[in-house]
Amino acid sequence: DTAVSQTPKYLVTQMGNDKSIKCEQNLGHDTMYWYKQDSKKFLKIMFSYNNKELIINETVPNRFSPKSPDKAHLNLHINSLELGDSAVYFCASSGGRVDEKLFFGSGTQLSVL
Amino acid sequence: QQQVKQSPQSLIVQKGGISIINCAYENTAFDYFPWYQQFPGKGPALLIAIRPDVSEKKEGRFTISFNKSAKQFSLHIMDSQPGDSATYFCAASKGYNFNKFYFGSGTKLNVKP
């Protein structure tokens, strides 16, 4: 019974296309995140939502738009994909207090050709 | 600008040996320092964490050493096992910033049988 599940696991697409990644958590957490892991394994936060409200929005191109229909779901839509968007995108959730641990999904490997 | 610097980038240790990974930070407002373990194809998972009011925390074979004055912390893996082979990330966060973690660049550990 997966705690944080994201789909798809692999996404291969052409430059210029629009794609979405979906994330769901069944932990009852209030806070969800999107992290990007580049080819050098560097993990960087992109967005964070708490109870459907955007609370962290890092310097991310506005081609990336998160959407949280309810606190158990946080989707990531990417418009006009570029080569540099190729990375692994991780969804995560937590209870939201500063020392609540992050529960990560297994990642979506995005390859833009 | 990377808020948390991690070294080494990769590490090879013989089975039974001690693995040591180091991290350094600049921002004295950081007050929570977790370590995450990531296996290939999986999301990172919390391994152990420490707050700056203690200098050491031990959980099984894993120990965090924390030096507040030097703004450094390290992960020690005693009696390293091949199953410990993974990428390890240190991280840091500020108390008021709602789980905005700054991750180190990761250390790929290979424990030889």
Short mmCIF file of C-alpha atoms in Angstrom, two decimals:
data_model
loop_
_atom_site.label_atom_id
_atom_site.label_comp_id
_atom_site.label_asym_id
_atom_site.label_seq_id
_atom_site.Cartn_x
_atom_site.Cartn_y
_atom_site.Cartn_z
CA ASP A 1 0.00 0.00 0.00
CA THR A 2 2.07 2.91 -1.34
CA ALA A 3 2.11 6.02 0.85
CA VAL A 4 3.05 8.53 -1.87
CA SER A 5 2.37 7.41 -5.39
CA GLN A 6 3.13 9.32 -8.55
CA THR A 7 2.42 8.55 -12.17
CA PRO A 8 3.80 8.01 -14.65
CA LYS A 9 7.15 6.53 -13.60
CA TYR A 10 8.69 7.31 -16.98
CA LEU A 11 7.76 10.07 -19.37
CA VAL A 12 9.46 10.51 -22.74
CA THR A 13 8.28 13.39 -24.87
CA GLN A 14 9.27 15.87 -27.53
CA MET A 15 10.31 19.46 -26.99
CA GLY A 16 7.38 21.84 -27.00
CA ASN A 17 4.85 19.34 -25.71
CA ASP A 18 2.73 19.77 -22.56
CA LYS A 19 2.72 17.01 -19.96
CA SER A 20 1.38 16.33 -16.47
CA ILE A 21 2.60 14.27 -13.54
CA LYS A 22 0.14 13.16 -10.90
CA CYS A 23 0.75 12.58 -7.22
CA GLU A 24 -1.40 11.17 -4.46
CA GLN A 25 -0.69 10.49 -0.80
CA ASN A 26 -2.71 8.34 1.56
CA LEU A 27 -0.94 9.41 4.76
CA GLY A 28 -3.40 12.10 5.74
CA HIS A 29 -0.67 14.73 5.48
CA ASP A 30 -1.49 18.39 5.07
CA THR A 31 1.61 19.35 3.09
CA MET A 32 2.81 18.18 -0.30
CA TYR A 33 5.85 19.08 -2.39
CA TRP A 34 7.46 18.80 -5.75
CA TYR A 35 11.22 18.33 -5.88
CA LYS A 36 13.43 18.19 -8.95
CA GLN A 37 16.52 15.95 -9.06
CA ASP A 38 18.92 16.79 -11.85
CA SER A 39 21.38 14.52 -13.60
CA LYS A 40 23.95 15.17 -10.87
CA LYS A 41 21.44 13.96 -8.25
CA PHE A 42 20.99 17.44 -6.81
CA LEU A 43 17.58 17.75 -5.12
CA LYS A 44 15.86 21.11 -5.21
CA ILE A 45 12.42 22.09 -3.98
CA MET A 46 10.06 23.53 -6.56
CA PHE A 47 6.71 23.94 -4.85
CA SER A 48 4.94 23.22 -1.60
CA TYR A 49 1.23 23.18 -0.84
CA ASN A 50 -0.42 23.12 2.55
CA ASN A 51 -4.10 22.21 2.59
CA LYS A 52 -4.38 23.14 -1.11
CA GLU A 53 -2.70 26.51 -0.56
CA LEU A 54 0.63 27.32 -2.24
CA ILE A 55 3.19 28.14 0.45
CA ILE A 56 6.55 27.65 -1.27
CA ASN A 57 7.17 28.68 -4.84
CA GLU A 58 10.84 28.64 -5.72
CA THR A 59 12.31 30.31 -8.75
CA VAL A 60 10.70 27.99 -11.26
CA PRO A 61 9.73 28.95 -14.83
CA ASN A 62 6.04 29.71 -15.07
CA ARG A 63 5.77 26.87 -17.59
CA PHE A 64 5.52 24.74 -14.45
CA SER A 65 2.13 24.93 -12.77
CA PRO A 66 1.20 22.87 -9.73
CA LYS A 67 -2.41 22.13 -8.95
CA SER A 68 -3.83 20.72 -5.73
CA PRO A 69 -7.49 19.68 -6.09
CA ASP A 70 -7.50 18.44 -2.49
CA LYS A 71 -4.90 17.93 0.20
CA ALA A 72 -4.23 14.34 -0.87
CA HIS A 73 -3.32 15.27 -4.44
CA LEU A 74 -0.72 17.53 -5.99
CA ASN A 75 -0.25 17.45 -9.74
CA LEU A 76 2.44 19.12 -11.81
CA HIS A 77 1.71 20.42 -15.28
CA ILE A 78 4.55 21.47 -17.56
CA ASN A 79 3.96 23.51 -20.70
CA SER A 80 6.25 23.86 -23.69
CA LEU A 81 8.77 21.31 -22.48
CA GLU A 82 12.44 22.11 -22.99
CA LEU A 83 15.53 19.88 -23.07
CA GLY A 84 16.63 21.29 -19.71
CA ASP A 85 13.46 20.02 -18.06
CA SER A 86 14.80 16.48 -18.30
CA ALA A 87 15.18 15.28 -14.71
CA VAL A 88 13.56 13.10 -12.09
CA TYR A 89 10.62 14.79 -10.40
CA PHE A 90 9.72 13.67 -6.91
CA CYS A 91 6.49 14.26 -5.11
CA ALA A 92 6.65 14.24 -1.31
CA SER A 93 4.38 14.82 1.64
CA SER A 94 4.75 15.62 5.32
CA GLY A 95 2.74 16.63 8.32
CA GLY A 96 4.04 20.16 7.73
CA ARG A 97 5.81 20.98 10.99
CA VAL A 98 9.47 21.72 10.53
CA ASP A 99 10.76 18.38 11.73
CA GLU A 100 8.16 16.16 10.19
CA LYS A 101 9.93 13.82 7.87
CA LEU A 102 9.36 13.93 4.17
CA PHE A 103 7.83 10.89 2.52
CA PHE A 104 8.91 10.75 -1.10
CA GLY A 105 7.27 9.04 -4.02
CA SER A 106 9.40 6.86 -6.28
CA GLY A 107 9.89 9.60 -8.85
CA THR A 108 9.00 10.36 -12.46
CA GLN A 109 11.89 10.22 -14.91
CA LEU A 110 11.15 12.89 -17.52
CA SER A 111 13.15 12.79 -20.75
CA VAL A 112 12.64 15.59 -23.24
CA LEU A 113 13.95 14.78 -26.73
CA GLN B 1 24.35 29.28 -4.22
CA GLN B 2 24.35 25.97 -2.44
CA GLN B 3 23.26 26.29 1.18
CA VAL B 4 24.57 22.87 2.21
CA LYS B 5 27.86 21.48 0.91
CA GLN B 6 28.42 17.74 1.01
CA SER B 7 31.51 15.60 0.51
CA PRO B 8 32.74 13.29 -0.80
CA GLN B 9 30.80 12.88 -4.02
CA SER B 10 31.45 9.15 -3.97
CA LEU B 11 32.82 6.70 -1.46
CA ILE B 12 33.99 3.10 -1.64
CA VAL B 13 34.23 1.16 1.61
CA GLN B 14 34.95 -2.46 2.37
CA LYS B 15 32.32 -4.50 4.15
CA GLY B 16 32.68 -4.00 7.88
CA GLY B 17 34.39 -0.64 7.50
CA ILE B 18 33.23 2.81 8.59
CA SER B 19 31.66 5.15 6.05
CA ILE B 20 31.90 8.86 6.80
CA ILE B 21 30.07 11.58 4.89
CA ASN B 22 30.48 15.24 5.73
CA CYS B 23 28.28 18.30 5.35
CA ALA B 24 28.80 21.97 6.04
CA TYR B 25 26.36 24.86 6.15
CA GLU B 26 26.57 28.65 6.45
CA ASN B 27 23.15 29.73 7.65
CA THR B 28 23.09 29.72 11.47
CA ALA B 29 19.28 29.87 11.35
CA PHE B 30 19.17 26.22 10.32
CA ASP B 31 17.95 24.14 13.22
CA TYR B 32 17.11 20.73 11.83
CA PHE B 33 19.51 18.44 10.01
CA PRO B 34 18.23 15.18 8.50
CA TRP B 35 20.00 12.57 6.44
CA TYR B 36 18.19 10.81 3.62
CA GLN B 37 19.07 7.52 1.94
CA GLN B 38 18.16 6.88 -1.69
CA PHE B 39 18.33 3.56 -3.52
CA PRO B 40 18.34 3.47 -7.34
CA GLY B 41 14.89 4.01 -8.79
CA LYS B 42 13.43 5.02 -5.42
CA GLY B 43 12.69 8.26 -3.65
CA PRO B 44 14.85 9.39 -0.73
CA ALA B 45 13.86 8.07 2.70
CA LEU B 46 14.68 9.61 6.06
CA LEU B 47 17.52 7.78 7.79
CA ILE B 48 18.27 9.86 10.89
CA ALA B 49 18.02 13.49 11.95
CA ILE B 50 19.49 15.81 14.58
CA ARG B 51 18.82 19.19 16.13
CA PRO B 52 21.72 21.49 17.11
CA ASP B 53 21.10 21.18 20.84
CA VAL B 54 22.88 17.79 20.84
CA SER B 55 26.30 16.90 19.47
CA GLU B 56 25.58 13.31 18.54
CA LYS B 57 22.67 11.05 17.73
CA LYS B 58 22.91 7.31 17.21
CA GLU B 59 20.40 4.91 15.71
CA GLY B 60 21.74 1.41 15.27
CA ARG B 61 24.80 1.53 13.01
CA PHE B 62 24.10 5.13 11.96
CA THR B 63 25.42 8.12 13.91
CA ILE B 64 25.19 11.84 13.24
CA SER B 65 27.94 13.99 14.72
CA PHE B 66 27.15 17.69 14.93
CA ASN B 67 29.60 20.55 15.46
CA LYS B 68 27.65 23.75 15.90
CA SER B 69 30.65 26.07 16.16
CA ALA B 70 32.17 24.69 12.95
CA LYS B 71 28.77 24.53 11.24
CA GLN B 72 29.43 20.97 10.20
CA PHE B 73 27.71 17.65 10.62
CA SER B 74 28.56 14.18 9.49
CA LEU B 75 27.05 10.74 9.06
CA HIS B 76 28.98 7.72 10.26
CA ILE B 77 27.93 4.25 9.17
CA MET B 78 29.56 1.64 11.35
CA ASP B 79 30.11 -1.94 10.16
CA SER B 80 29.10 -0.92 6.62
CA GLN B 81 27.21 -3.57 4.66
CA PRO B 82 26.67 -4.06 0.93
CA GLY B 83 22.99 -3.31 1.57
CA ASP B 84 24.02 0.19 2.66
CA SER B 85 25.13 0.94 -0.91
CA ALA B 86 22.99 3.93 -1.86
CA THR B 87 23.15 7.68 -2.32
CA TYR B 88 23.07 9.69 0.90
CA PHE B 89 21.87 13.26 1.18
CA CYS B 90 22.29 15.63 4.06
CA ALA B 91 19.82 18.46 4.43
CA ALA B 92 19.06 21.46 6.59
CA SER B 93 16.02 23.57 7.32
CA LYS B 94 15.02 26.66 9.26
CA GLY B 95 12.46 26.32 12.00
CA TYR B 96 9.93 28.75 10.62
CA ASN B 97 10.12 27.75 7.02
CA PHE B 98 7.67 24.91 6.77
CA ASN B 99 9.87 22.00 5.68
CA LYS B 100 11.85 23.96 3.12
CA PHE B 101 14.84 21.69 3.12
CA TYR B 102 18.10 22.55 1.46
CA PHE B 103 19.77 19.34 0.31
CA GLY B 104 23.43 18.57 -0.15
CA SER B 105 24.63 17.28 -3.50
CA GLY B 106 24.62 13.63 -2.42
CA THR B 107 27.25 10.96 -1.79
CA LYS B 108 27.16 7.69 -3.67
CA LEU B 109 28.32 4.96 -1.28
CA ASN B 110 29.50 1.60 -2.57
CA VAL B 111 30.20 -1.03 0.05
CA LYS B 112 32.34 -3.84 -1.39
CA PRO B 113 31.66 -7.38 -0.15
#
